[in-house]
Amino acid sequence: MARLGQMLKWWAADYVYAVVWQVKGTLRPGRPADLLPGDGRPVVVIPGVWEPWGFMRPVIDAAHAAGHPVHVLPALGRNSRPVPATAQVVAAHLAAHDLRDVVIVAHSKGGLIGKYVMTECDPDERVTRMVAICTPFAGSEYARFMALASLRAFSPSDPVTLALQEQLHANERITTITGVFDPHIPAIADLPGATNIVLPDGGHFRLLARPDVHEIVVDAADRPRPGG
């Protein structure tokens, strides 16, 4: 367990990072069409709550530089809608572009959306695997005290969160990445059956910029499809 002083430093750095990338991701996200060239496996990016797609630009650029076409979803806006509704938007994008053998790369709430897609909205098995960064698969106790419904949805007792926990069959295709401290998730829990990676760092947002996170994402995107 990290010491209090170190946790406070991580907490402060995390919010500085979040503010900087909210501005960059909103004002200068780039053009989605520029991310589509590439001969590798398609990558679909799902950001967290209140995050524009440009917020995940460090991860996006790493995957694209490795030769993967990256699909971002401007239609998600700032990702404030409920998980099931947002998952339908993602599934519709997969079908509309006939994407197959897809790797989802998700942050925070995006991992819940990604797992919902995998378990409830993917009858054609278009999604091969997912990398979920700082996703509260078991919920967050802090969410119980939030005034906004979009944040209370992360409560450990939320029906969608509980239902996703029961869906164990998809976990073996999921890689989770967390730090040893997350200011938004007080109790970081492994996802049963998944590949769970814990980095010697802290934060909820700033892990998106770590080179080792980018390496994990690229490795997942490069890895052959199981049985294929």
mmCIF file of C-alpha atoms in Angstrom:
data_model
loop_
_atom_site.group_PDB
_atom_site.id
_atom_site.type_symbol
_atom_site.label_atom_id
_atom_site.label_comp_id
_atom_site.label_asym_id
_atom_site.label_seq_id
_atom_site.Cartn_x
_atom_site.Cartn_y
_atom_site.Cartn_z
ATOM 1 C CA MET A 1 0.000 0.000 0.000
ATOM 2 C CA ALA A 2 1.373 3.392 -0.977
ATOM 3 C CA ARG A 3 2.013 5.969 1.711
ATOM 4 C CA LEU A 4 -0.354 8.901 2.188
ATOM 5 C CA GLY A 5 2.124 11.456 0.869
ATOM 6 C CA GLN A 6 2.682 9.490 -2.323
ATOM 7 C CA MET A 7 -1.053 9.029 -2.807
ATOM 8 C CA LEU A 8 -1.640 12.772 -2.475
ATOM 9 C CA LYS A 9 1.052 13.451 -5.085
ATOM 10 C CA TRP A 10 -0.545 10.968 -7.462
ATOM 11 C CA TRP A 11 -3.977 12.478 -6.799
ATOM 12 C CA ALA A 12 -2.781 16.014 -7.610
ATOM 13 C CA ALA A 13 -0.891 14.894 -10.719
ATOM 14 C CA ASP A 14 -3.939 12.932 -11.855
ATOM 15 C CA TYR A 15 -6.222 15.961 -11.858
ATOM 16 C CA VAL A 16 -3.654 18.148 -13.581
ATOM 17 C CA TYR A 17 -3.402 15.487 -16.272
ATOM 18 C CA ALA A 18 -7.202 15.276 -16.562
ATOM 19 C CA VAL A 19 -7.612 19.035 -16.984
ATOM 20 C CA VAL A 20 -4.874 19.246 -19.620
ATOM 21 C CA TRP A 21 -6.316 16.401 -21.673
ATOM 22 C CA GLN A 22 -9.896 17.552 -21.339
ATOM 23 C CA VAL A 23 -8.782 20.787 -23.001
ATOM 24 C CA LYS A 24 -6.624 19.076 -25.625
ATOM 25 C CA GLY A 25 -9.170 16.359 -26.292
ATOM 26 C CA THR A 26 -11.954 18.885 -26.755
ATOM 27 C CA LEU A 27 -10.241 21.674 -28.670
ATOM 28 C CA ARG A 28 -7.709 19.717 -30.745
ATOM 29 C CA PRO A 29 -8.722 16.063 -30.956
ATOM 30 C CA GLY A 30 -7.666 15.625 -34.576
ATOM 31 C CA ARG A 31 -9.643 14.088 -37.418
ATOM 32 C CA PRO A 32 -11.137 10.618 -36.926
ATOM 33 C CA ALA A 33 -10.571 9.794 -40.610
ATOM 34 C CA ASP A 34 -6.803 10.230 -40.180
ATOM 35 C CA LEU A 35 -6.769 7.316 -37.734
ATOM 36 C CA LEU A 36 -8.353 4.754 -40.047
ATOM 37 C CA PRO A 37 -5.378 3.766 -42.260
ATOM 38 C CA GLY A 38 -3.518 0.675 -41.109
ATOM 39 C CA ASP A 39 -3.138 -3.016 -41.936
ATOM 40 C CA GLY A 40 -3.403 -4.338 -38.388
ATOM 41 C CA ARG A 41 -6.364 -5.502 -36.355
ATOM 42 C CA PRO A 42 -8.974 -2.751 -35.925
ATOM 43 C CA VAL A 43 -9.009 -1.012 -32.555
ATOM 44 C CA VAL A 44 -12.169 0.617 -31.204
ATOM 45 C CA VAL A 45 -11.684 3.204 -28.465
ATOM 46 C CA ILE A 46 -14.258 3.842 -25.724
ATOM 47 C CA PRO A 47 -13.456 6.689 -23.308
ATOM 48 C CA GLY A 48 -14.721 7.146 -19.764
ATOM 49 C CA VAL A 49 -17.596 9.221 -18.456
ATOM 50 C CA TRP A 50 -17.480 12.896 -19.474
ATOM 51 C CA GLU A 51 -14.448 12.230 -21.647
ATOM 52 C CA PRO A 52 -14.354 13.215 -25.332
ATOM 53 C CA TRP A 53 -12.656 10.670 -27.551
ATOM 54 C CA GLY A 54 -9.617 12.945 -27.827
ATOM 55 C CA PHE A 55 -8.972 12.431 -24.116
ATOM 56 C CA MET A 56 -7.511 9.039 -25.033
ATOM 57 C CA ARG A 57 -5.191 10.430 -27.690
ATOM 58 C CA PRO A 58 -1.965 9.055 -26.115
ATOM 59 C CA VAL A 59 -3.306 5.496 -26.342
ATOM 60 C CA ILE A 60 -4.858 6.127 -29.742
ATOM 61 C CA ASP A 61 -1.582 7.416 -31.184
ATOM 62 C CA ALA A 62 0.336 4.411 -29.850
ATOM 63 C CA ALA A 63 -2.059 1.921 -31.446
ATOM 64 C CA HIS A 64 -2.147 3.811 -34.737
ATOM 65 C CA ALA A 65 1.643 4.155 -34.870
ATOM 66 C CA ALA A 66 1.834 0.364 -34.534
ATOM 67 C CA GLY A 67 -0.168 -0.031 -37.744
ATOM 68 C CA HIS A 68 -3.687 -0.479 -36.412
ATOM 69 C CA PRO A 69 -6.698 1.356 -37.817
ATOM 70 C CA VAL A 70 -8.288 3.115 -34.852
ATOM 71 C CA HIS A 71 -12.004 3.807 -34.698
ATOM 72 C CA VAL A 72 -13.173 6.579 -32.408
ATOM 73 C CA LEU A 73 -16.837 7.337 -31.832
ATOM 74 C CA PRO A 74 -17.668 11.059 -31.844
ATOM 75 C CA ALA A 75 -21.341 10.036 -31.531
ATOM 76 C CA LEU A 76 -20.685 9.164 -27.881
ATOM 77 C CA GLY A 77 -20.128 12.829 -27.079
ATOM 78 C CA ARG A 78 -18.875 12.976 -23.501
ATOM 79 C CA ASN A 79 -20.153 9.506 -22.732
ATOM 80 C CA SER A 80 -22.796 10.441 -20.164
ATOM 81 C CA ARG A 81 -25.558 8.048 -21.280
ATOM 82 C CA PRO A 82 -26.268 4.754 -19.492
ATOM 83 C CA VAL A 83 -23.991 1.808 -20.229
ATOM 84 C CA PRO A 84 -26.587 -0.278 -22.166
ATOM 85 C CA ALA A 85 -27.549 2.629 -24.439
ATOM 86 C CA THR A 86 -23.936 3.497 -25.141
ATOM 87 C CA ALA A 87 -23.085 -0.141 -25.831
ATOM 88 C CA GLN A 88 -25.757 -0.154 -28.539
ATOM 89 C CA VAL A 89 -24.025 2.815 -30.202
ATOM 90 C CA VAL A 90 -20.728 0.926 -30.184
ATOM 91 C CA ALA A 91 -22.349 -2.247 -31.532
ATOM 92 C CA ALA A 92 -24.040 -0.258 -34.287
ATOM 93 C CA HIS A 93 -20.665 1.187 -35.308
ATOM 94 C CA LEU A 94 -19.147 -2.305 -35.488
ATOM 95 C CA ALA A 95 -21.994 -3.494 -37.709
ATOM 96 C CA ALA A 96 -22.130 -0.384 -39.900
ATOM 97 C CA HIS A 97 -18.422 -0.661 -40.716
ATOM 98 C CA ASP A 98 -18.462 -4.485 -40.730
ATOM 99 C CA LEU A 99 -15.595 -4.562 -38.247
ATOM 100 C CA ARG A 100 -14.424 -8.012 -37.209
ATOM 101 C CA ASP A 101 -11.633 -9.378 -35.017
ATOM 102 C CA VAL A 102 -11.795 -6.114 -33.082
ATOM 103 C CA VAL A 103 -9.843 -5.108 -30.003
ATOM 104 C CA ILE A 104 -11.643 -2.651 -27.752
ATOM 105 C CA VAL A 105 -9.435 -0.276 -25.778
ATOM 106 C CA ALA A 106 -11.392 1.388 -23.017
ATOM 107 C CA HIS A 107 -10.923 3.726 -20.083
ATOM 108 C CA SER A 108 -12.931 3.632 -16.847
ATOM 109 C CA LYS A 109 -16.663 3.516 -17.712
ATOM 110 C CA GLY A 110 -15.611 2.529 -21.217
ATOM 111 C CA GLY A 111 -14.608 -0.892 -19.909
ATOM 112 C CA LEU A 112 -18.122 -1.501 -18.575
ATOM 113 C CA ILE A 113 -19.511 -0.482 -21.956
ATOM 114 C CA GLY A 114 -17.033 -2.734 -23.717
ATOM 115 C CA LYS A 115 -17.929 -5.748 -21.615
ATOM 116 C CA TYR A 116 -21.627 -5.056 -22.168
ATOM 117 C CA VAL A 117 -20.957 -5.069 -25.914
ATOM 118 C CA MET A 118 -19.060 -8.350 -25.626
ATOM 119 C CA THR A 119 -21.739 -10.092 -23.564
ATOM 120 C CA GLU A 120 -25.002 -8.555 -24.785
ATOM 121 C CA CYS A 121 -24.526 -6.888 -28.178
ATOM 122 C CA ASP A 122 -22.126 -9.055 -30.166
ATOM 123 C CA PRO A 123 -24.012 -12.020 -31.652
ATOM 124 C CA ASP A 124 -21.578 -12.130 -34.585
ATOM 125 C CA GLU A 125 -18.537 -12.267 -32.253
ATOM 126 C CA ARG A 126 -16.917 -9.227 -33.786
ATOM 127 C CA VAL A 127 -14.916 -8.397 -30.639
ATOM 128 C CA THR A 128 -11.855 -10.575 -30.026
ATOM 129 C CA ARG A 129 -10.605 -8.982 -26.812
ATOM 130 C CA MET A 130 -10.572 -5.821 -24.715
ATOM 131 C CA VAL A 131 -8.002 -3.850 -22.755
ATOM 132 C CA ALA A 132 -9.721 -1.954 -19.927
ATOM 133 C CA ILE A 133 -7.748 0.755 -18.144
ATOM 134 C CA CYS A 134 -8.870 1.748 -14.634
ATOM 135 C CA THR A 135 -12.363 0.297 -15.044
ATOM 136 C CA PRO A 136 -14.531 -0.124 -11.898
ATOM 137 C CA PHE A 137 -15.811 -3.600 -12.754
ATOM 138 C CA ALA A 138 -16.873 -4.051 -9.114
ATOM 139 C CA GLY A 139 -18.119 -0.477 -8.831
ATOM 140 C CA SER A 140 -16.858 2.314 -6.598
ATOM 141 C CA GLU A 141 -18.097 3.049 -3.100
ATOM 142 C CA TYR A 142 -17.664 6.761 -3.790
ATOM 143 C CA ALA A 143 -20.423 6.599 -6.394
ATOM 144 C CA ARG A 144 -23.096 6.138 -3.711
ATOM 145 C CA PHE A 145 -22.543 9.740 -2.604
ATOM 146 C CA MET A 146 -22.578 11.391 -6.023
ATOM 147 C CA ALA A 147 -25.365 13.849 -6.839
ATOM 148 C CA LEU A 148 -25.441 13.044 -10.553
ATOM 149 C CA ALA A 149 -27.110 9.887 -11.819
ATOM 150 C CA SER A 150 -24.349 9.431 -14.404
ATOM 151 C CA LEU A 151 -21.888 8.953 -11.511
ATOM 152 C CA ARG A 152 -24.160 7.047 -9.133
ATOM 153 C CA ALA A 153 -24.327 4.401 -11.873
ATOM 154 C CA PHE A 154 -20.864 3.266 -10.735
ATOM 155 C CA SER A 155 -22.197 2.143 -7.356
ATOM 156 C CA PRO A 156 -21.356 -1.482 -6.460
ATOM 157 C CA SER A 157 -25.101 -2.091 -6.137
ATOM 158 C CA ASP A 158 -25.987 -0.760 -9.582
ATOM 159 C CA PRO A 159 -28.024 -3.399 -11.479
ATOM 160 C CA VAL A 160 -25.908 -3.152 -14.634
ATOM 161 C CA THR A 161 -22.656 -3.502 -12.691
ATOM 162 C CA LEU A 162 -24.028 -6.504 -10.811
ATOM 163 C CA ALA A 163 -25.282 -8.126 -14.022
ATOM 164 C CA LEU A 164 -21.901 -7.672 -15.712
ATOM 165 C CA GLN A 165 -20.172 -9.318 -12.759
ATOM 166 C CA GLU A 166 -22.263 -12.409 -13.383
ATOM 167 C CA GLN A 167 -21.060 -12.597 -16.987
ATOM 168 C CA LEU A 168 -17.838 -14.520 -16.408
ATOM 169 C CA HIS A 169 -17.414 -16.088 -19.839
ATOM 170 C CA ALA A 170 -16.033 -12.904 -21.431
ATOM 171 C CA ASN A 171 -13.441 -12.239 -18.744
ATOM 172 C CA GLU A 172 -10.779 -14.488 -20.246
ATOM 173 C CA ARG A 173 -10.704 -12.143 -23.255
ATOM 174 C CA ILE A 174 -10.186 -9.037 -21.112
ATOM 175 C CA THR A 175 -6.950 -7.472 -19.890
ATOM 176 C CA THR A 176 -7.331 -5.004 -17.036
ATOM 177 C CA ILE A 177 -4.759 -2.362 -16.159
ATOM 178 C CA THR A 178 -4.767 -0.518 -12.833
ATOM 179 C CA GLY A 179 -2.332 1.222 -10.551
ATOM 180 C CA VAL A 180 -1.787 0.527 -6.868
ATOM 181 C CA PHE A 181 -3.908 3.587 -6.045
ATOM 182 C CA ASP A 182 -6.921 5.044 -7.840
ATOM 183 C CA PRO A 183 -8.564 8.192 -6.419
ATOM 184 C CA HIS A 184 -11.897 7.176 -7.967
ATOM 185 C CA ILE A 185 -11.887 3.482 -7.047
ATOM 186 C CA PRO A 186 -11.048 2.987 -3.359
ATOM 187 C CA ALA A 187 -11.051 -0.811 -3.549
ATOM 188 C CA ILE A 188 -9.294 -2.043 -6.674
ATOM 189 C CA ALA A 189 -10.387 -5.603 -7.401
ATOM 190 C CA ASP A 190 -9.177 -8.131 -9.960
ATOM 191 C CA LEU A 191 -11.625 -9.220 -12.625
ATOM 192 C CA PRO A 192 -12.005 -13.002 -12.134
ATOM 193 C CA GLY A 193 -10.567 -14.975 -15.033
ATOM 194 C CA ALA A 194 -9.098 -11.921 -16.752
ATOM 195 C CA THR A 195 -5.463 -10.945 -17.215
ATOM 196 C CA ASN A 196 -5.079 -8.374 -14.430
ATOM 197 C CA ILE A 197 -2.045 -6.087 -14.564
ATOM 198 C CA VAL A 198 -1.212 -3.791 -11.636
ATOM 199 C CA LEU A 199 1.371 -1.086 -12.311
ATOM 200 C CA PRO A 200 3.587 0.462 -9.609
ATOM 201 C CA ASP A 201 1.917 3.830 -10.073
ATOM 202 C CA GLY A 202 -1.223 5.670 -9.037
ATOM 203 C CA GLY A 203 -4.002 7.598 -10.704
ATOM 204 C CA HIS A 204 -7.177 7.162 -12.682
ATOM 205 C CA PHE A 205 -6.352 9.279 -15.727
ATOM 206 C CA ARG A 206 -2.593 9.668 -15.999
ATOM 207 C CA LEU A 207 -1.985 5.957 -16.584
ATOM 208 C CA LEU A 208 -3.245 6.587 -20.117
ATOM 209 C CA ALA A 209 0.082 8.282 -20.887
ATOM 210 C CA ARG A 210 2.379 5.532 -19.556
ATOM 211 C CA PRO A 211 4.541 3.848 -22.230
ATOM 212 C CA ASP A 212 4.045 0.431 -20.601
ATOM 213 C CA VAL A 213 0.278 0.848 -20.920
ATOM 214 C CA HIS A 214 0.782 1.584 -24.610
ATOM 215 C CA GLU A 215 2.914 -1.552 -24.922
ATOM 216 C CA ILE A 216 0.173 -3.658 -23.343
ATOM 217 C CA VAL A 217 -2.417 -2.182 -25.711
ATOM 218 C CA VAL A 218 -0.263 -2.792 -28.791
ATOM 219 C CA ASP A 219 0.555 -6.334 -27.643
ATOM 220 C CA ALA A 220 -3.155 -7.098 -27.262
ATOM 221 C CA ALA A 221 -3.848 -5.681 -30.703
ATOM 222 C CA ASP A 222 -0.980 -7.620 -32.298
ATOM 223 C CA ARG A 223 -1.684 -10.972 -30.635
ATOM 224 C CA PRO A 224 -3.293 -13.592 -32.931
ATOM 225 C CA ARG A 225 -6.948 -14.352 -32.411
ATOM 226 C CA PRO A 226 -7.449 -17.415 -30.186
ATOM 227 C CA GLY A 227 -7.914 -20.443 -32.409
ATOM 228 C CA GLY A 228 -7.443 -18.366 -35.519
#
